[in-house]
Coordinates of C-alpha atoms in Angstrom, one line a residue:
Chain A
M1 CA -26.4 27.2 3.9
K2 CA -26.1 23.9 1.6
K3 CA -29.6 21.6 1.3
F4 CA -29.0 18.4 1.2
I5 CA -31.4 15.6 1.3
I6 CA -31.5 11.7 3.4
D7 CA -31.1 9.3 -0.1
R8 CA -31.3 5.6 2.6
F9 CA -29.6 4.6 6.2
E10 CA -27.4 1.7 5.8
G11 CA -26.6 0.8 9.0
K12 CA -24.8 3.5 11.0
W13 CA -24.7 5.3 8.1
A14 CA -27.0 8.4 6.8
I15 CA -26.3 8.9 2.8
I16 CA -26.8 11.8 2.4
E17 CA -27.2 13.6 -2.1
T18 CA -26.5 16.9 -2.8
I19 CA -28.9 19.2 -4.2
E20 CA -26.9 21.1 -6.2
K21 CA -25.4 19.8 -9.8
P22 CA -23.8 17.9 -10.2
T23 CA -25.8 15.5 -7.9
V24 CA -23.5 12.8 -5.7
T25 CA -23.6 11.1 -2.0
F26 CA -21.7 10.8 0.6
N27 CA -22.0 9.2 4.5
L28 CA -23.0 10.7 7.3
S29 CA -23.0 9.4 10.5
K30 CA -27.0 9.1 12.1
D31 CA -25.2 10.0 15.1
L32 CA -24.8 13.6 13.7
L33 CA -28.9 13.3 12.3
P34 CA -31.4 15.0 14.7
N35 CA -33.6 12.2 16.5
N36 CA -36.7 12.7 13.7
S37 CA -34.7 12.5 10.0
K38 CA -36.4 9.9 7.8
E39 CA -35.7 9.3 4.5
G40 CA -36.4 11.9 1.8
D41 CA -35.9 15.0 4.9
V42 CA -34.2 17.7 3.2
L43 CA -31.2 18.8 6.3
E44 CA -29.1 22.1 6.3
I45 CA -26.0 21.4 7.0
T46 CA -23.3 24.8 8.1
I47 CA -19.8 23.3 8.7
V48 CA -18.0 25.7 10.7
L49 CA -14.1 26.0 11.3
N50 CA -12.9 25.7 14.8
K51 CA -10.3 27.2 14.8
G52 CA -9.2 27.6 18.5
E53 CA -9.8 23.7 18.7
T54 CA -7.9 23.2 15.9
L55 CA -4.3 25.3 17.3
K56 CA -4.9 23.3 20.3
R57 CA -4.5 20.4 18.9
K58 CA -2.2 21.4 16.4
N59 CA 0.3 22.5 19.4
E60 CA -0.2 19.0 21.5
I61 CA 0.9 17.2 19.0
Q62 CA 3.5 18.9 17.3
N63 CA 4.9 18.9 21.4
K64 CA 5.3 15.1 21.1
L65 CA 6.4 14.9 17.4
N66 CA 9.4 17.6 18.7
S67 CA 10.2 15.5 21.3
L68 CA 10.9 12.3 19.1
K69 CA 12.8 14.6 16.5
K70 CA 15.6 15.5 19.4
Q71 CA 16.3 11.4 19.6
D72 CA 17.4 11.8 15.7
K73 CA 21.1 12.9 14.4
G74 CA 20.8 13.0 11.0
N75 CA 22.9 9.9 10.8
N76 CA 22.7 7.1 8.3
I77 CA 21.1 3.6 9.8
S78 CA 22.1 0.0 9.7
L79 CA 19.5 -2.5 10.1
Chain B
M26 CA 36.7 -38.0 11.5
R27 CA 35.1 -35.4 14.1
K28 CA 37.5 -32.6 11.7
V29 CA 35.9 -33.7 8.3
V30 CA 32.6 -32.9 9.7
F31 CA 34.1 -29.8 11.8
S32 CA 35.1 -28.8 8.4
S33 CA 32.4 -30.0 6.7
I34 CA 30.2 -27.7 8.2
I35 CA 32.4 -24.7 8.4
G36 CA 32.4 -25.1 4.7
L37 CA 28.4 -25.3 4.8
F38 CA 28.8 -22.5 6.3
I39 CA 30.8 -20.6 4.3
C40 CA 28.7 -21.4 0.9
F41 CA 25.7 -20.2 3.1
I42 CA 26.8 -16.9 4.3
F43 CA 28.6 -15.8 0.3
I44 CA 26.1 -17.8 -1.6
L45 CA 22.8 -17.7 -0.3
P46 CA 22.1 -13.7 -0.7
I47 CA 23.7 -14.1 -3.9
Y48 CA 20.9 -16.7 -4.9
A49 CA 18.0 -15.4 -2.7
N50 CA 15.4 -13.4 -3.5
L51 CA 13.9 -10.5 -2.4
N52 CA 10.4 -9.8 -2.0
I53 CA 7.9 -6.4 -2.7
Y54 CA 4.7 -6.8 -2.2
F55 CA 2.3 -3.9 -2.8
L56 CA 0.4 -5.3 -1.2
D57 CA -4.0 -4.5 -2.0
V58 CA -5.3 -2.3 0.6
G59 CA -8.0 -1.1 -1.1
Q60 CA -7.9 3.1 -2.3
G61 CA -4.9 3.2 -0.7
D62 CA -0.9 2.3 -0.4
S63 CA 1.5 -0.2 1.3
S64 CA 4.6 -1.8 0.3
L65 CA 6.3 -4.7 2.4
I66 CA 9.5 -5.6 1.6
I67 CA 11.0 -8.7 2.9
C68 CA 14.8 -9.7 2.6
P69 CA 16.6 -12.6 1.9
T70 CA 17.8 -12.6 5.4
G71 CA 14.3 -12.3 7.3
R72 CA 14.4 -8.4 7.6
V73 CA 11.2 -6.9 6.9
A74 CA 10.7 -3.3 5.5
L75 CA 7.1 -1.9 5.2
I76 CA 6.6 1.6 3.4
D77 CA 3.2 3.2 4.5
S78 CA -0.4 0.7 5.4
G79 CA -3.5 1.9 4.2
P80 CA -6.2 3.2 5.2
S81 CA -7.5 0.2 6.7
S82 CA -5.8 -1.5 10.3
E83 CA -8.2 -4.5 9.7
I84 CA -6.8 -5.2 6.5
I85 CA -3.0 -4.3 6.5
L86 CA -2.7 -6.8 9.9
N87 CA -4.5 -9.5 7.9
H88 CA -1.6 -9.2 5.6
L89 CA 1.0 -9.4 7.5
R90 CA -0.4 -12.1 9.5
D91 CA -1.6 -13.9 5.9
L92 CA 2.3 -13.4 4.8
K93 CA 3.5 -14.9 8.4
I94 CA 4.9 -11.4 9.3
D95 CA 6.6 -11.6 13.0
R96 CA 9.4 -8.7 12.5
I97 CA 9.4 -5.4 10.7
D98 CA 12.9 -3.5 11.5
L99 CA 12.4 -0.7 9.1
I100 CA 8.6 1.4 9.0
I101 CA 8.7 4.1 6.3
A102 CA 5.1 6.3 6.7
S103 CA 5.9 8.5 3.1
H104 CA 2.8 11.0 5.1
A105 CA 0.5 12.0 7.8
H106 CA -2.6 11.5 5.7
A107 CA -4.8 8.5 6.7
D108 CA -4.9 6.2 3.3
H109 CA -0.9 6.1 4.2
I110 CA -1.5 5.9 7.6
T111 CA -4.0 4.1 8.8
G112 CA -3.4 0.9 11.9
M113 CA 0.6 2.7 12.2
D114 CA -0.2 2.1 16.5
E115 CA -1.0 -1.7 16.2
I116 CA 1.3 -2.2 13.6
I117 CA 3.8 -0.4 16.3
A118 CA 3.0 -2.1 19.4
Q119 CA 3.2 -5.8 18.0
Y120 CA 6.3 -5.4 15.9
K121 CA 8.2 -3.2 17.3
P122 CA 10.3 -2.0 14.2
R123 CA 13.6 -1.2 14.7
A124 CA 13.4 2.5 13.2
F125 CA 10.8 4.8 11.8
I126 CA 10.2 7.5 9.7
D127 CA 8.1 10.0 8.6
P128 CA 8.8 13.4 7.0
G129 CA 8.3 14.8 10.2
L130 CA 5.5 17.1 9.3
S131 CA 2.2 16.4 11.6
H132 CA -1.3 16.4 11.3
T133 CA -3.9 17.2 13.8
T134 CA -5.8 13.8 13.2
T135 CA -6.0 10.9 15.6
T136 CA -4.8 8.2 13.3
Y137 CA -1.9 10.8 13.0
E138 CA -1.9 10.9 16.9
R139 CA -2.0 8.1 17.3
M140 CA 1.0 6.8 15.7
I141 CA 3.4 9.4 17.3
D142 CA 1.6 7.9 21.2
A143 CA 3.1 4.9 19.9
L144 CA 6.4 5.8 18.5
V145 CA 6.5 7.4 21.7
E146 CA 5.0 4.5 24.2
Y147 CA 7.0 1.8 23.0
N148 CA 10.5 4.0 23.1
I149 CA 11.2 3.4 18.9
N150 CA 14.1 5.1 16.6
Y151 CA 12.5 7.8 15.3
Y152 CA 13.9 9.5 11.9
E153 CA 13.3 12.7 10.3
G154 CA 13.0 11.7 5.9
T155 CA 16.1 14.2 5.3
S156 CA 18.5 12.3 3.5
R157 CA 20.2 9.8 4.3
Q158 CA 20.7 6.2 3.5
I159 CA 18.6 3.3 5.3
S160 CA 20.7 -0.6 4.9
L161 CA 19.2 -3.7 5.5
G162 CA 22.2 -6.3 4.9
D163 CA 22.4 -5.8 1.1
L164 CA 19.1 -4.0 1.0
I165 CA 19.9 0.1 0.4
F166 CA 17.2 2.9 1.0
T167 CA 18.5 6.2 0.2
V168 CA 15.0 9.0 1.5
M169 CA 15.8 11.7 -1.4
P170 CA 15.8 15.0 -0.1
P171 CA 13.0 17.1 1.3
A172 CA 12.1 20.2 -1.0
E173 CA 13.4 23.5 0.3
P174 CA 11.9 25.9 1.6
L175 CA 9.0 22.9 2.1
I176 CA 6.3 23.5 -0.1
N177 CA 3.2 24.5 1.1
I178 CA 0.9 23.7 -1.6
S179 CA -1.3 19.8 -0.8
E180 CA 1.9 20.2 2.0
L181 CA 1.7 16.7 3.3
N182 CA 1.2 15.1 -0.5
N183 CA 3.6 17.2 -1.6
N184 CA 6.5 16.7 1.3
S185 CA 5.8 13.2 0.8
T186 CA 8.4 11.5 2.2
V187 CA 10.2 9.7 -1.6
V188 CA 12.7 7.1 -1.1
R189 CA 15.1 5.2 -3.3
L190 CA 15.4 1.6 -2.5
D191 CA 18.2 -0.5 -4.5
Y192 CA 19.0 -4.3 -4.1
Y193 CA 22.5 -4.7 -6.7
D194 CA 21.2 -3.7 -9.7
F195 CA 18.3 -3.9 -9.1
S196 CA 16.0 -0.4 -8.1
V197 CA 12.4 0.7 -6.9
L198 CA 11.0 4.6 -6.1
Y199 CA 8.0 4.8 -3.8
T200 CA 6.5 8.8 -4.5
G201 CA 4.1 8.4 -1.6
D202 CA 1.3 11.3 -3.2
I203 CA 3.6 13.6 -4.1
E204 CA 2.7 16.3 -6.7
K205 CA 4.1 18.2 -9.5
D206 CA 5.4 20.9 -7.2
R207 CA 8.1 18.4 -6.1
E208 CA 8.8 16.3 -8.6
R209 CA 9.8 19.6 -9.5
S210 CA 12.0 19.9 -7.1
L211 CA 13.8 16.2 -7.1
L212 CA 14.4 16.8 -10.6
N213 CA 16.4 20.2 -9.3
R214 CA 17.4 17.8 -6.8
A215 CA 18.6 14.3 -6.9
D216 CA 17.7 13.4 -10.3
N217 CA 20.6 11.4 -10.6
L218 CA 18.8 9.2 -8.8
L219 CA 15.3 8.7 -10.8
D220 CA 15.9 6.0 -13.5
V221 CA 14.0 3.0 -11.7
N222 CA 13.1 -0.7 -13.3
V223 CA 10.5 -0.3 -11.3
L224 CA 8.1 3.5 -10.1
K225 CA 5.5 3.6 -7.4
I226 CA 3.3 5.8 -9.6
P227 CA 2.9 8.8 -7.3
H228 CA 0.0 9.5 -5.4
H229 CA -2.9 6.7 -7.0
G230 CA -2.1 7.4 -10.6
S231 CA -3.6 11.5 -9.9
S232 CA -3.5 14.0 -13.1
S233 CA -2.1 16.2 -9.7
S234 CA 1.0 14.2 -10.6
S235 CA 3.3 12.3 -13.1
S236 CA 4.2 14.9 -15.2
A237 CA 5.9 13.8 -18.3
I238 CA 10.0 15.4 -17.0
F239 CA 9.6 13.3 -14.0
V240 CA 8.2 10.0 -15.6
K241 CA 10.4 10.6 -18.6
A242 CA 13.2 10.6 -16.1
T243 CA 12.0 8.1 -13.2
N244 CA 12.3 5.6 -17.0
P245 CA 10.6 2.5 -15.7
E246 CA 10.3 -0.2 -17.4
V247 CA 7.5 -0.8 -15.0
G248 CA 5.0 1.5 -12.6
I249 CA 2.8 0.1 -10.4
I250 CA -1.0 2.1 -8.7
S251 CA -2.1 1.2 -5.5
C252 CA -5.7 2.1 -5.6
G253 CA -9.0 0.8 -4.8
E254 CA -11.5 -0.5 -7.5
N255 CA -14.6 2.1 -8.4
N256 CA -13.0 4.6 -6.3
T257 CA -14.9 8.2 -6.6
Y258 CA -11.2 10.0 -7.1
N259 CA -10.8 8.7 -10.4
H260 CA -7.7 7.0 -9.7
P261 CA -5.9 6.7 -12.0
N262 CA -6.5 9.4 -14.6
D263 CA -7.2 8.1 -17.8
E264 CA -4.7 10.9 -19.4
V265 CA -2.1 9.8 -16.5
L266 CA -2.5 6.2 -18.2
S267 CA -2.0 7.1 -21.7
L268 CA 1.1 9.4 -20.3
Y269 CA 2.6 5.5 -18.9
S270 CA 1.2 3.2 -22.6
N271 CA 3.0 5.7 -24.3
L272 CA 6.4 5.7 -23.0
D273 CA 5.7 2.3 -23.1
I274 CA 5.7 1.2 -19.3
N275 CA 3.9 -1.7 -17.9
I276 CA 1.2 -0.6 -15.3
Y277 CA -0.5 -3.0 -13.0
R278 CA -2.4 -1.4 -10.5
T279 CA -4.0 -3.3 -6.6
D280 CA -7.6 -2.9 -8.3
Q281 CA -6.8 -5.1 -10.7
H282 CA -4.2 -7.6 -10.1
G283 CA -4.9 -7.5 -6.6
T284 CA -1.6 -8.0 -4.4
I285 CA 1.4 -7.3 -6.8
L286 CA 5.1 -9.6 -5.6
V287 CA 7.8 -8.1 -7.8
Q288 CA 10.4 -11.6 -7.1
T289 CA 14.8 -10.1 -7.5
D290 CA 17.4 -11.8 -7.2
G291 CA 19.0 -8.4 -7.8
S292 CA 19.5 -8.5 -11.2
D293 CA 16.7 -10.3 -12.8
Y294 CA 13.1 -9.5 -12.0
T295 CA 9.0 -10.7 -12.3
I296 CA 6.3 -9.5 -11.7
H297 CA 3.4 -11.8 -9.7
P298 CA 0.2 -10.2 -9.8
E299 CA -2.8 -11.9 -7.6
I300 CA -5.2 -11.9 -10.0
D301 CA -4.6 -12.5 -14.3
A302 CA -6.2 -9.9 -15.2
T303 CA -6.1 -10.1 -18.9
C304 CA -8.2 -13.4 -17.5
L305 CA -11.8 -13.5 -18.2
P306 CA -14.6 -16.0 -17.4
M307 CA -15.0 -18.6 -19.7
V308 CA -18.7 -18.9 -21.2
K309 CA -20.0 -21.7 -19.5
N310 CA -21.2 -24.7 -22.3
K311 CA -22.0 -28.1 -22.6
E312 CA -19.1 -30.1 -21.7
T313 CA -18.8 -28.0 -18.4
K314 CA -21.8 -28.8 -17.7
Q315 CA -22.1 -31.9 -18.1
D316 CA -18.8 -32.0 -15.9
N317 CA -19.3 -34.5 -12.8
S318 CA -17.7 -31.4 -11.5
L319 CA -20.4 -29.4 -11.7
E320 CA -21.4 -30.1 -8.5
Y321 CA -18.6 -27.5 -7.6
K322 CA -19.3 -24.7 -8.6
Y323 CA -16.6 -22.3 -7.1
A324 CA -12.5 -23.1 -7.2
A325 CA -9.3 -21.2 -4.9
S326 CA -5.8 -22.3 -4.5
K327 CA -4.7 -23.5 -1.1
K328 CA -1.5 -20.6 -1.4
S329 CA -4.5 -17.1 -2.8
K330 CA -7.1 -15.9 -0.6
V331 CA -8.9 -15.0 -3.7
F332 CA -11.9 -17.7 -5.1
H333 CA -13.0 -17.9 -8.9
Y334 CA -16.1 -19.2 -10.7
I335 CA -14.7 -22.9 -11.7
D336 CA -14.9 -22.3 -15.3
C337 CA -12.6 -18.5 -14.9
N338 CA -9.7 -19.0 -16.8
C339 CA -7.8 -18.3 -13.0
V340 CA -8.4 -22.0 -12.5
K341 CA -7.1 -22.6 -15.0
Q342 CA -3.1 -21.8 -14.2
I343 CA -3.9 -23.1 -10.7
S344 CA -1.8 -26.3 -10.3
L345 CA -4.2 -30.1 -9.1
E346 CA -2.2 -30.5 -5.6
N347 CA -3.2 -26.5 -4.8
L348 CA -7.0 -26.5 -6.5
I349 CA -9.9 -26.9 -4.3
L350 CA -13.2 -27.1 -4.2
F351 CA -16.3 -25.2 -2.6
K352 CA -19.9 -26.1 -3.4
T353 CA -21.9 -22.4 -2.1
R354 CA -20.7 -19.0 -2.1
E355 CA -20.9 -19.2 1.5
E356 CA -18.4 -22.5 1.9
A357 CA -16.1 -20.8 -0.3
I358 CA -16.2 -17.1 1.6
A359 CA -16.7 -19.2 5.1
S360 CA -13.1 -19.8 4.1
D361 CA -11.9 -17.1 4.9
R362 CA -11.2 -15.9 0.9
R363 CA -12.6 -12.7 -1.3
P364 CA -15.0 -12.5 -4.7
C365 CA -11.5 -12.6 -8.3
K366 CA -12.4 -9.3 -9.5
R367 CA -12.4 -10.7 -13.0
C368 CA -14.7 -13.6 -13.3
N369 CA -16.8 -11.9 -9.9
P370 CA -18.7 -15.0 -8.9

């Protein structure tokens, strides 16, 4: 479990600072934080890979691309 | 009499057809889109090609509007990352290009999906970035051979569609975000096509790319780096810059020079950076303060989207007929201009 600190809020973004060195900051949408979050709060962030959803999107989009590829006859193009 | 007029018109028409393409310029813009890539190519015949659209639909659509682009014939998306294809869906909807090319490798992002959906919705002719030529009048795009098999390390970057552009004796190599593995593949598969005048330096000048052997093979006089000011990715890398410098290759950077225009008649070419990166703000002196124009603190050219402090050296290069003055910064911003990156008004 990684720990981070909320440095500040800028509009719809929370600027998050790493505790571990080297210190870096990154933006996270405020919508992703608990409602009562405030500057200086320490966050614990766990990120989980959703392999099922990844595969679903991959297949859906690949099917769309495959339908486009069918048009291509491999020829040179003159415009 | 009617015969003479008719002959003259025919004569003029013949001159137009045969002489214009020789003397008219090809304009190649490396657009300042922040941290990303986008290049717009405008042929003397009016045909237009776009290679990548950068990281923001607002920025690219503003560029297209400012350059009064009313048609795009060809779009090439080097690869599916968002810093190269954001806004493609809107561009496709607005301009309905006659041909669209990408590497044929899908991505799961919504930015990529929207691009594909727009191609389907508007029935755009889709072509994979396999070895082939595309002619746009006298301008020839040669798509370089993809790696075989495809490179699975840094897959989307390395399998970017790489395109060589030739206009008579002038040439540019567009490299997308290829890394050293693909550079090696190109040396093996297409080394006779790599020698060019201008190189769009791979991957924003990252250390992942620009192996010395590849750069030497491309042998450019000019290298263009497209990257954002103060980006957090260390683009361009210092060692990469040193390599180009040691090989006497002139570097232009969109983070320092703004949009870079390369103009060529197919033989000679000239580089026109939006910002003269050698220009520095002048030290204010008493003479300037006594000047009657003191109440005007900011200046811009009618032809530019950038404004400066009135004493910036860039202002000296603006002709009087194009000079616009502003009393306040707000006035300059309201004119839809952005601050000069050198004098930072």
